[in-house]
Short mmCIF file of C-alpha atoms in Angstrom, two decimals:
data_model
loop_
_atom_site.label_atom_id
_atom_site.label_comp_id
_atom_site.label_asym_id
_atom_site.label_seq_id
_atom_site.Cartn_x
_atom_site.Cartn_y
_atom_site.Cartn_z
CA UNK A 1 35.16 235.53 131.16
CA UNK A 2 38.76 235.69 130.31
CA UNK A 3 40.55 238.97 130.47
CA UNK A 4 41.90 240.59 127.20
CA UNK A 5 44.80 242.11 129.16
CA UNK A 6 48.22 240.98 128.19
CA UNK A 7 49.70 238.31 130.44
CA UNK A 8 53.42 238.63 131.76
CA UNK A 9 54.43 234.93 131.29
CA UNK A 10 57.83 235.47 132.96
CA UNK A 11 56.30 236.75 136.14
CA UNK A 12 53.66 233.97 135.97
CA UNK A 13 56.43 231.29 135.63
CA UNK A 14 58.38 233.00 138.68
CA UNK A 15 55.25 232.83 140.65
CA UNK A 16 53.96 229.40 139.89
CA UNK A 17 57.25 227.44 140.04
CA UNK A 18 57.10 224.62 142.69
CA UNK A 19 60.94 225.26 143.41
CA UNK A 20 61.96 228.16 145.62
CA UNK A 21 63.24 230.95 143.51
CA UNK A 22 64.96 234.27 144.77
CA UNK A 23 65.96 237.37 142.79
CA UNK A 24 69.06 238.95 144.17
CA UNK A 25 70.83 242.25 143.40
CA UNK A 26 74.62 242.47 142.91
CA UNK A 27 75.17 242.82 146.58
CA UNK A 28 73.17 239.72 147.29
CA UNK A 29 70.16 241.27 148.91
CA UNK A 30 66.80 239.69 147.98
CA UNK A 31 64.69 241.65 145.44
CA UNK A 32 61.86 239.22 145.16
CA UNK A 33 60.81 235.64 146.31
CA UNK A 34 58.22 233.38 144.74
CA UNK A 35 55.73 231.69 147.02
CA UNK A 36 57.49 228.46 147.25
CA UNK A 37 60.66 230.48 148.58
CA UNK A 38 58.56 232.34 151.16
CA UNK A 39 57.18 228.86 152.50
CA UNK A 40 60.70 227.52 152.73
CA UNK A 41 62.10 230.56 154.62
CA UNK A 42 58.77 231.02 156.47
CA UNK A 43 59.30 234.74 156.36
CA UNK A 44 57.64 236.88 153.66
CA UNK A 45 59.31 239.98 154.97
CA UNK A 46 62.86 238.86 153.81
CA UNK A 47 62.95 241.26 150.93
CA UNK A 48 65.81 243.65 151.09
CA UNK A 49 67.80 241.34 153.51
CA UNK A 50 71.04 239.86 152.42
CA UNK A 51 70.33 236.25 151.32
CA UNK A 52 73.04 234.87 153.59
CA UNK A 53 71.47 236.39 156.54
CA UNK A 54 67.98 235.37 155.51
CA UNK A 55 68.82 231.81 154.66
CA UNK A 56 71.87 231.42 156.88
CA UNK A 57 73.42 229.36 154.21
CA UNK A 58 76.53 227.17 154.63
CA UNK A 59 78.82 227.97 152.79
CA UNK A 60 77.84 231.52 152.23
CA UNK A 61 76.86 232.60 148.70
CA UNK A 62 78.94 235.72 148.57
CA UNK A 63 82.00 234.42 146.83
CA UNK A 64 79.92 232.20 144.37
CA UNK A 65 77.81 235.36 143.60
CA UNK A 66 80.68 237.38 142.78
CA UNK A 67 82.00 234.71 140.47
CA UNK A 68 78.58 234.54 138.70
CA UNK A 69 78.64 238.49 138.25
CA UNK A 70 82.04 238.40 137.12
CA UNK A 71 81.87 235.65 134.60
CA UNK A 72 78.22 236.36 133.66
CA UNK A 73 77.61 232.58 133.57
CA UNK A 74 75.56 230.36 135.87
CA UNK A 75 77.06 228.23 138.62
CA UNK A 76 75.68 225.31 140.58
CA UNK A 77 75.54 225.33 144.25
CA UNK A 78 77.96 223.26 146.22
CA UNK A 79 77.06 219.68 146.83
CA UNK A 80 76.92 220.15 150.69
CA UNK A 81 74.81 223.39 150.64
CA UNK A 82 72.76 223.65 153.72
CA UNK A 83 70.20 226.18 154.87
CA UNK A 84 69.74 226.88 158.63
CA UNK A 85 66.30 228.40 158.74
CA UNK A 86 63.98 229.56 161.60
CA UNK A 87 63.26 227.16 164.27
CA UNK A 88 66.67 225.43 163.95
CA UNK A 89 65.39 223.86 160.85
CA UNK A 90 68.01 222.54 158.71
CA UNK A 91 67.32 222.07 155.02
CA UNK A 92 69.77 220.47 152.42
CA UNK A 93 69.44 222.14 149.15
CA UNK A 94 70.85 222.01 145.53
CA UNK A 95 70.19 224.47 142.94
CA UNK A 96 72.02 227.41 140.98
CA UNK A 97 72.92 230.93 140.61
CA UNK A 98 72.03 232.40 137.21
CA UNK A 99 72.77 235.96 136.11
CA UNK A 100 69.89 237.86 134.40
CA UNK A 101 71.74 239.81 131.69
CA UNK A 102 69.73 242.79 129.96
CA UNK A 103 70.27 243.56 126.16
CA UNK A 104 72.98 246.27 127.01
CA UNK A 105 75.13 243.49 128.73
CA UNK A 106 74.41 244.75 132.08
CA UNK A 107 73.45 242.18 134.98
CA UNK A 108 69.91 243.16 136.13
CA UNK A 109 69.71 240.65 138.92
CA UNK A 110 70.77 237.08 139.78
CA UNK A 111 68.35 234.30 140.10
CA UNK A 112 68.80 231.75 142.92
CA UNK A 113 67.11 228.50 142.22
CA UNK A 114 66.65 226.14 145.05
CA UNK A 115 65.48 222.61 145.53
CA UNK A 116 64.79 221.06 148.97
CA UNK A 117 66.63 217.70 148.81
CA UNK A 118 66.85 217.01 152.46
CA UNK A 119 64.55 213.96 152.23
CA UNK A 120 66.27 212.73 149.22
CA UNK A 121 69.85 213.16 150.59
CA UNK A 122 68.57 211.22 153.80
CA UNK A 123 67.17 208.57 151.60
CA UNK A 124 70.46 208.43 149.64
CA UNK A 125 72.39 208.23 152.88
CA UNK A 126 70.17 205.61 154.32
CA UNK A 127 70.41 203.61 151.05
CA UNK A 128 74.42 204.05 151.20
CA UNK A 129 74.33 202.98 154.72
CA UNK A 130 72.04 200.06 153.94
CA UNK A 131 74.26 199.23 151.03
CA UNK A 132 77.32 199.24 153.14
CA UNK A 133 75.43 197.01 155.72
CA UNK A 134 74.44 194.67 153.07
CA UNK A 135 78.05 194.65 151.56
CA UNK A 136 79.46 194.06 155.16
CA UNK A 137 77.06 191.38 155.68
CA UNK A 138 77.84 189.81 152.52
CA UNK A 139 81.49 189.81 153.27
CA UNK A 140 80.82 188.49 156.78
CA UNK A 141 79.15 185.39 155.54
CA UNK A 142 81.35 182.11 155.56
CA UNK A 143 79.41 181.10 152.42
CA UNK A 144 80.05 182.24 148.84
CA UNK A 145 77.39 184.94 147.59
CA UNK A 146 77.36 186.07 144.07
CA UNK A 147 74.92 187.83 141.76
CA UNK A 148 74.80 187.23 137.85
CA UNK A 149 72.69 189.49 135.88
CA UNK A 150 70.15 188.34 133.25
CA UNK A 151 72.89 188.06 130.55
CA UNK A 152 74.97 185.77 132.97
CA UNK A 153 77.48 188.50 133.71
CA UNK A 154 79.04 188.86 137.14
CA UNK A 155 77.53 191.82 139.04
CA UNK A 156 78.74 191.26 142.61
CA UNK A 157 80.58 188.48 144.64
CA UNK A 158 81.97 188.44 148.11
CA UNK A 159 85.42 187.37 149.26
CA UNK A 160 84.05 183.91 150.27
CA UNK A 161 82.78 183.13 146.90
CA UNK A 162 86.29 183.77 145.18
CA UNK A 163 88.02 181.90 147.89
CA UNK A 164 85.93 178.87 147.01
CA UNK A 165 87.08 178.81 143.41
CA UNK A 166 90.96 179.33 143.38
CA UNK A 167 91.29 177.84 139.98
CA UNK A 168 88.81 180.47 138.59
CA UNK A 169 90.12 183.37 140.71
CA UNK A 170 91.62 185.30 137.59
CA UNK A 171 88.11 185.33 135.79
CA UNK A 172 86.19 186.22 138.89
CA UNK A 173 85.87 189.93 137.80
CA UNK A 174 82.77 192.25 137.53
CA UNK A 175 81.36 192.00 133.92
CA UNK A 176 82.72 188.52 133.08
CA UNK A 177 80.19 185.91 132.09
CA UNK A 178 79.68 182.72 134.01
CA UNK A 179 81.09 180.62 131.18
CA UNK A 180 84.17 182.84 131.36
CA UNK A 181 84.54 181.79 134.96
CA UNK A 182 83.98 178.25 134.29
CA UNK A 183 86.49 177.96 131.39
CA UNK A 184 89.18 179.64 133.57
CA UNK A 185 88.73 176.84 136.12
CA UNK A 186 89.00 174.26 133.41
CA UNK A 187 92.32 175.87 132.13
CA UNK A 188 93.53 175.05 135.66
CA UNK A 189 92.22 171.60 135.77
CA UNK A 190 89.10 172.09 138.01
CA UNK A 191 87.34 169.40 135.81
CA UNK A 192 90.00 166.76 135.69
CA UNK A 193 88.75 164.56 138.48
CA UNK A 194 85.42 164.14 136.55
CA UNK A 195 86.74 162.26 133.52
CA UNK A 196 85.02 164.30 131.12
CA UNK A 197 86.13 166.72 128.59
CA UNK A 198 86.34 170.59 129.06
CA UNK A 199 83.36 171.16 126.88
CA UNK A 200 81.27 168.58 128.67
CA UNK A 201 82.17 169.86 132.19
CA UNK A 202 81.36 173.53 131.01
CA UNK A 203 77.99 172.32 129.40
CA UNK A 204 77.05 170.67 132.79
CA UNK A 205 77.87 173.71 134.76
CA UNK A 206 76.02 175.93 132.52
CA UNK A 207 73.01 173.67 132.81
CA UNK A 208 73.19 173.80 136.67
CA UNK A 209 73.39 177.49 136.56
CA UNK A 210 70.46 177.84 134.31
CA UNK A 211 68.31 175.62 136.42
CA UNK A 212 67.75 178.01 139.54
CA UNK A 213 65.95 176.89 142.63
CA UNK A 214 67.62 173.45 143.08
CA UNK A 215 69.99 172.54 145.75
CA UNK A 216 72.79 170.33 144.59
CA UNK A 217 76.24 169.17 145.68
CA UNK A 218 79.06 169.09 143.22
CA UNK A 219 82.86 168.18 143.42
CA UNK A 220 85.41 170.68 142.45
CA UNK A 221 88.94 169.24 142.49
CA UNK A 222 89.49 168.00 146.04
CA UNK A 223 86.51 169.72 147.76
CA UNK A 224 82.65 169.66 147.51
CA UNK A 225 80.36 172.42 147.29
CA UNK A 226 76.76 172.91 147.79
CA UNK A 227 75.10 175.38 145.28
CA UNK A 228 71.76 177.09 145.61
CA UNK A 229 70.81 179.82 143.15
CA UNK A 230 67.43 181.78 142.67
CA UNK A 231 66.34 183.68 139.66
CA UNK A 232 65.03 187.36 140.43
CA UNK A 233 62.19 189.04 138.77
CA UNK A 234 64.66 191.06 136.45
CA UNK A 235 65.97 187.83 135.19
CA UNK A 236 69.36 187.86 137.31
CA UNK A 237 70.74 185.10 139.49
CA UNK A 238 71.56 185.25 143.12
CA UNK A 239 73.63 182.26 144.26
CA UNK A 240 74.93 180.71 147.54
CA UNK A 241 77.99 178.44 147.52
CA UNK A 242 79.04 176.58 150.73
CA UNK A 243 82.00 174.47 151.30
CA UNK A 244 80.56 170.95 152.46
CA UNK A 245 83.68 168.96 152.06
CA UNK A 246 83.68 167.99 155.68
CA UNK A 247 79.87 167.22 155.50
CA UNK A 248 80.37 165.26 152.39
CA UNK A 249 83.36 163.28 153.99
CA UNK A 250 81.17 162.60 157.06
CA UNK A 251 78.42 161.52 154.45
CA UNK A 252 80.78 159.19 152.76
CA UNK A 253 82.01 157.76 156.03
CA UNK A 254 78.30 157.10 157.14
CA UNK A 255 77.79 155.67 153.70
CA UNK A 256 80.90 153.43 153.97
CA UNK A 257 79.68 152.34 157.44
CA UNK A 258 76.20 151.81 156.04
CA UNK A 259 77.51 149.70 153.29
CA UNK A 260 79.76 147.81 155.77
CA UNK A 261 76.70 146.98 157.94
CA UNK A 262 74.83 145.92 155.04
CA UNK A 263 77.74 143.68 153.96
CA UNK A 264 77.85 142.25 157.48
CA UNK A 265 73.95 141.63 157.45
CA UNK A 266 74.17 140.06 154.04
CA UNK A 267 77.04 137.95 155.12
CA UNK A 268 76.35 136.48 158.57
CA UNK A 269 74.41 133.20 158.39
CA UNK A 270 71.35 134.70 160.37
CA UNK A 271 68.39 136.62 159.56
CA UNK A 272 67.91 140.15 161.06
CA UNK A 273 65.14 142.47 161.02
CA UNK A 274 64.24 145.78 162.73
CA UNK A 275 60.59 147.02 162.86
CA UNK A 276 58.93 150.09 164.45
CA UNK A 277 56.08 150.05 166.67
CA UNK A 278 53.62 149.86 163.81
CA UNK A 279 55.41 146.62 162.48
CA UNK A 280 56.92 148.47 159.43
CA UNK A 281 60.33 147.24 158.34
CA UNK A 282 63.19 149.68 159.00
CA UNK A 283 66.11 147.18 158.13
CA UNK A 284 66.30 143.74 156.98
CA UNK A 285 69.16 141.35 156.02
CA UNK A 286 69.51 139.80 152.71
CA UNK A 287 68.68 136.51 154.12
CA UNK A 288 65.33 137.69 155.40
CA UNK A 289 64.48 139.28 151.91
CA UNK A 290 65.59 136.16 149.97
CA UNK A 291 63.33 134.00 152.01
CA UNK A 292 60.30 135.95 150.69
CA UNK A 293 61.80 136.30 147.22
CA UNK A 294 62.34 140.20 147.84
CA UNK A 295 65.34 142.53 147.85
CA UNK A 296 66.39 144.02 151.07
CA UNK A 297 65.36 147.48 149.89
CA UNK A 298 62.14 146.11 148.54
CA UNK A 299 61.16 144.74 151.99
CA UNK A 300 61.83 147.98 153.67
CA UNK A 301 58.67 149.71 154.53
CA UNK A 302 56.47 146.58 154.47
CA UNK A 303 54.86 144.82 157.35
CA UNK A 304 54.66 141.25 157.82
CA UNK A 305 51.09 141.14 156.57
CA UNK A 306 52.43 142.30 153.23
CA UNK A 307 54.69 139.24 153.01
CA UNK A 308 53.36 135.94 151.85
CA UNK A 309 52.83 134.11 155.23
CA UNK A 310 50.15 131.64 156.74
CA UNK A 311 47.70 132.93 159.27
CA UNK A 312 49.10 131.00 162.09
CA UNK A 313 52.56 132.32 161.54
CA UNK A 314 51.20 135.92 161.55
CA UNK A 315 49.49 135.24 164.80
CA UNK A 316 52.70 134.12 166.41
CA UNK A 317 54.71 136.81 165.13
CA UNK A 318 52.25 139.50 166.20
CA UNK A 319 52.00 137.91 169.54
CA UNK A 320 55.85 137.99 170.04
CA UNK A 321 55.89 141.81 168.77
CA UNK A 322 53.15 142.59 171.50
CA UNK A 323 55.04 140.72 174.03
CA UNK A 324 58.35 142.44 173.43
CA UNK A 325 56.79 146.01 173.61
CA UNK A 326 54.65 145.28 176.63
CA UNK A 327 57.58 143.53 178.74
CA UNK A 328 60.49 145.37 177.08
CA UNK A 329 62.42 142.06 177.37
CA UNK A 330 63.64 139.36 175.23
CA UNK A 331 61.14 136.84 173.71
CA UNK A 332 62.20 133.56 172.04
CA UNK A 333 60.30 131.10 169.84
CA UNK A 334 61.02 128.28 167.49
CA UNK A 335 58.72 128.91 164.52
CA UNK A 336 57.97 127.46 160.98
CA UNK A 337 58.04 129.93 158.17
CA UNK A 338 56.38 129.28 154.90
CA UNK A 339 58.28 130.50 151.80
CA UNK A 340 56.23 131.64 148.74
CA UNK A 341 57.08 128.41 146.89
CA UNK A 342 55.42 126.42 149.88
CA UNK A 343 58.78 125.32 151.40
CA UNK A 344 58.67 125.36 155.16
CA UNK A 345 61.80 126.38 156.99
CA UNK A 346 62.09 126.28 160.87
CA UNK A 347 63.52 129.37 162.61
CA UNK A 348 64.86 129.98 166.00
CA UNK A 349 63.69 133.47 166.59
CA UNK A 350 64.85 135.92 169.44
CA UNK A 351 63.06 139.33 169.59
CA UNK A 352 64.50 142.22 171.83
CA UNK A 353 63.48 145.87 172.14
CA UNK A 354 65.68 148.36 170.58
CA UNK A 355 65.50 151.85 172.21
CA UNK A 356 67.19 154.93 170.69
CA UNK A 357 68.42 157.88 172.73
CA UNK A 358 65.31 159.84 172.16
CA UNK A 359 63.26 156.90 173.39
CA UNK A 360 61.99 155.68 170.16
CA UNK A 361 61.33 152.02 170.39
CA UNK A 362 61.96 149.30 167.65
CA UNK A 363 61.86 145.40 167.67
CA UNK A 364 65.07 143.75 166.79
CA UNK A 365 64.51 140.19 165.48
CA UNK A 366 67.37 137.63 165.02
CA UNK A 367 66.54 134.57 163.54
CA UNK A 368 68.59 131.26 162.88
CA UNK A 369 67.48 128.57 160.17
CA UNK A 370 67.58 125.30 162.23
CA UNK A 371 65.73 123.27 159.64
CA UNK A 372 68.88 121.28 159.01
CA UNK A 373 69.33 120.83 162.71
CA UNK A 374 65.65 119.77 163.15
CA UNK A 375 66.01 117.33 160.23
CA UNK A 376 69.28 116.05 161.63
CA UNK A 377 67.54 115.69 165.15
CA UNK A 378 64.54 113.83 163.51
CA UNK A 379 67.11 111.64 161.62
CA UNK A 380 69.10 111.04 165.00
CA UNK A 381 65.84 110.12 166.78
CA UNK A 382 64.78 107.73 164.03
CA UNK A 383 68.51 106.37 164.15
CA UNK A 384 68.21 106.10 167.99
CA UNK A 385 64.92 104.23 167.64
CA UNK A 386 66.30 101.77 165.11
CA UNK A 387 69.46 101.31 167.14
CA UNK A 388 67.26 100.53 170.13
CA UNK A 389 65.21 98.12 168.18
CA UNK A 390 68.27 96.51 166.95
CA UNK A 391 69.65 96.47 170.36
CA UNK A 392 66.78 94.91 171.76
CA UNK A 393 66.77 92.30 168.99
CA UNK A 394 70.53 91.53 169.78
CA UNK A 395 69.68 91.22 173.39
CA UNK A 396 66.88 88.81 172.69
CA UNK A 397 69.26 86.89 170.33
CA UNK A 398 72.00 86.84 173.06
CA UNK A 399 69.63 85.56 175.59
CA UNK A 400 68.79 82.69 173.19
CA UNK A 401 72.41 82.14 172.41
CA UNK A 402 73.21 82.14 176.35
CA UNK A 403 70.40 79.57 176.91
CA UNK A 404 71.77 77.55 174.03
CA UNK A 405 75.32 77.74 175.35
CA UNK A 406 74.04 76.65 178.84
CA UNK A 407 72.34 73.79 177.20
CA UNK A 408 75.38 72.87 175.06
CA UNK A 409 77.70 73.05 178.04
CA UNK A 410 75.23 70.99 179.97
CA UNK A 411 75.09 68.42 177.11
CA UNK A 412 78.83 68.62 176.32
CA UNK A 413 79.70 67.76 180.05
CA UNK A 414 77.18 65.36 181.51
CA UNK A 415 77.64 63.93 184.88
CA UNK A 416 76.51 60.35 184.76
CA UNK A 417 75.75 58.04 187.74
CA UNK A 418 77.08 54.72 186.16
CA UNK A 419 76.47 52.91 189.35
CA UNK A 420 75.62 53.44 192.89
CA UNK A 421 78.47 55.40 194.42
CA UNK A 422 80.10 55.92 190.94
CA UNK A 423 79.88 59.15 188.85
CA UNK A 424 81.38 59.49 185.24
CA UNK A 425 82.20 62.85 183.48
CA UNK A 426 83.15 62.65 179.88
CA UNK A 427 85.16 65.70 178.68
CA UNK A 428 85.05 66.74 175.00
CA UNK A 429 86.85 69.80 173.64
CA UNK A 430 88.91 72.40 175.40
CA UNK A 431 89.10 72.87 178.92
CA UNK A 432 89.39 76.64 179.72
CA UNK A 433 89.25 78.27 183.10
CA UNK A 434 85.51 79.08 182.92
CA UNK A 435 84.65 75.58 181.81
CA UNK A 436 86.84 73.91 184.50
CA UNK A 437 85.41 75.87 187.20
CA UNK A 438 81.86 75.08 186.13
CA UNK A 439 82.79 71.32 185.83
CA UNK A 440 84.43 71.39 189.15
CA UNK A 441 81.42 73.02 190.87
CA UNK A 442 78.87 70.67 189.38
CA UNK A 443 80.91 67.63 189.92
CA UNK A 444 81.54 68.36 193.58
CA UNK A 445 77.74 69.15 194.02
CA UNK A 446 76.89 65.69 192.55
CA UNK A 447 79.42 63.78 194.69
CA UNK A 448 78.07 65.34 197.77
CA UNK A 449 74.31 64.88 196.52
CA UNK A 450 74.91 61.38 195.55
CA UNK A 451 77.36 60.18 198.22
CA UNK A 452 79.73 58.86 195.23
CA UNK A 453 82.88 57.15 196.08
CA UNK A 454 84.45 57.47 192.73
CA UNK A 455 84.19 60.20 190.21
CA UNK A 456 85.62 59.08 186.95
CA UNK A 457 86.78 61.88 184.51
CA UNK A 458 87.04 60.64 180.97
CA UNK A 459 89.33 62.60 178.86
CA UNK A 460 89.11 60.59 175.64
CA UNK A 461 87.38 63.62 173.93
CA UNK A 462 90.34 66.00 174.71
CA UNK A 463 92.76 65.85 171.68
CA UNK A 464 95.59 67.68 173.23
CA UNK A 465 96.68 68.83 176.73
CA UNK A 466 98.49 71.94 177.62
CA UNK A 467 99.78 73.09 180.98
CA UNK A 468 96.57 74.86 181.85
CA UNK A 469 94.62 71.86 180.88
CA UNK A 470 96.71 69.40 182.96
CA UNK A 471 96.64 71.91 185.82
CA UNK A 472 92.78 71.97 185.70
CA UNK A 473 92.71 68.10 185.70
CA UNK A 474 94.98 67.91 188.63
CA UNK A 475 92.75 70.34 190.61
CA UNK A 476 89.42 68.76 189.91
CA UNK A 477 90.96 65.41 191.16
CA UNK A 478 92.30 66.99 194.43
CA UNK A 479 88.97 68.71 195.07
CA UNK A 480 87.04 65.38 194.73
CA UNK A 481 89.67 63.89 197.09
CA UNK A 482 88.88 66.56 199.70
CA UNK A 483 85.42 65.45 199.80
CA UNK A 484 86.29 61.85 200.61
CA UNK A 485 85.95 60.41 197.18
CA UNK A 486 88.58 59.32 194.65
CA UNK A 487 89.03 60.93 191.41
CA UNK A 488 90.04 58.67 188.37
CA UNK A 489 91.28 59.73 185.02
CA UNK A 490 90.45 57.54 182.19
CA UNK A 491 90.79 57.75 178.26
CA UNK A 492 94.43 58.96 178.33
CA UNK A 493 95.68 58.24 174.85
CA UNK A 494 99.15 58.07 173.55
CA UNK A 495 99.24 61.75 172.56
CA UNK A 496 97.77 62.94 175.76
CA UNK A 497 100.30 60.72 177.60
CA UNK A 498 103.13 62.02 175.76
CA UNK A 499 102.02 65.69 176.38
CA UNK A 500 101.60 65.00 180.16
CA UNK A 501 105.15 63.59 180.28
CA UNK A 502 106.64 66.51 178.25
CA UNK A 503 104.75 68.85 180.55
CA UNK A 504 106.26 66.92 183.66
CA UNK A 505 102.82 67.05 185.28
CA UNK A 506 102.86 65.53 188.76
CA UNK A 507 100.20 62.85 188.54
CA UNK A 508 101.26 61.07 191.79
CA UNK A 509 98.14 59.86 193.70
CA UNK A 510 95.98 60.08 190.62
CA UNK A 511 94.49 56.84 189.43
CA UNK A 512 94.49 56.48 185.72
CA UNK A 513 93.20 53.96 183.23
CA UNK A 514 93.45 53.49 179.49
CA UNK A 515 89.71 53.73 178.89
CA UNK A 516 86.37 54.40 180.54
CA UNK A 517 85.31 50.84 180.66
CA UNK A 518 88.39 49.73 182.47
CA UNK A 519 88.11 52.65 184.88
CA UNK A 520 84.43 51.59 185.66
CA UNK A 521 85.31 48.02 186.12
CA UNK A 522 88.22 48.86 188.57
CA UNK A 523 85.92 51.05 190.64
CA UNK A 524 82.99 48.56 190.59
CA UNK A 525 85.28 45.88 191.99
CA UNK A 526 86.56 48.48 194.71
CA UNK A 527 83.07 49.38 195.79
CA UNK A 528 82.00 46.41 197.90
CA UNK A 529 85.55 46.36 199.44
CA UNK A 530 84.91 49.77 200.80
CA UNK A 531 81.59 48.98 202.32
#
């Protein structure tokens, strides 16, 4: 049951306080300790001892105690107040000295209130050290690091961040908003390269800032920065900024090279494809894509089976691919390719293995459209066949002509035996070297065969005689004479006689008569006389 005795609340508060409390007299001796103070000092028999000796405080409390007694006012303990207790235990403490003044104005005692803040101070020190490390780490970064609070006000930034935005440097101050920073940059022309107004530029940058979690690259003046921001639980933003100008330059260089390669592929009059081992297109030329009514980008990722082709074509293409990968050597084929509209194009295809540095193997195919060449070859073959047919026809006609000419020559220069021992040769037309030689040969053969004594050469059919003709006639007569026969010229008319005289032809020893009948008659009369 509760007791009816009065309770001393002040004594109860002193005893139950969780903080160490000590009552000191004017000389600094301990008058009383509460349980918390006893646990702190670990010595209940500290009553009556000077507080500086019991707690071994640093700095000593003597001077501060005198000030409290003199001024009758409480004073806080020094910030670095330290207790060195038994067992070399060191306690960091904070607290105060408060005078207990009685109604008469006298100081009855001084209350020393302590609080053990050792762990708190250690935690604070660790936090300070951690903060210093984080700050040093942020400063050591070669990328910009920045923190904006939920109201978009600048909370923290490192030196690298400020150096990335020289146009904004004047506004990069703690407490300024993100928009303040961006507009400062616009005042210094950071947006001029974009071709948009200041408000449009600011609106775009605010939209980027308020869209955390994305990584994007932006141009600022003559440099490119990669930006990444993350929203924290309290609504603030943590951002990283990296100068990727060189990377962007390399990227643009690679893109220009890629475009140049694309230009080359789209310009050269050949078809080029690169496929992986599974047959998927990695790179195609414009010519290849257009053959199947596709775009170059639309063909990438497809296989040959995805394209409109006939089954035989697919079989040949797959066979070539397998052969390239199996032999790792060049394979060549001439292959028809059917376009979606049914048109057939003939291709000369070369496939070779394409091996990257890491060993990845692709198939490089180079095709040349030889449809026109094959059509030309077919036309040439047909033309050659037609020419051969015509040549044969002409040869056949020439043979007929030659036979006809031989017959004509035989008919135009007959060698007639007009009597036993007498031959007659009527000449008609021109007498060239070939004809003279032929007549001479045939006439001499007949003279020998028939044993003729006279060979009459009638020139009635020759309209005119030139030096060559006259020479041929003389040579024929002389040849006959060498065989023991006599050569006789008949049919020399006035014009021929006049020509022979004008040419001064030597006809000495050559018997001549005006016409063939006269020549035959003279020779006939001479035949019996020569027997």
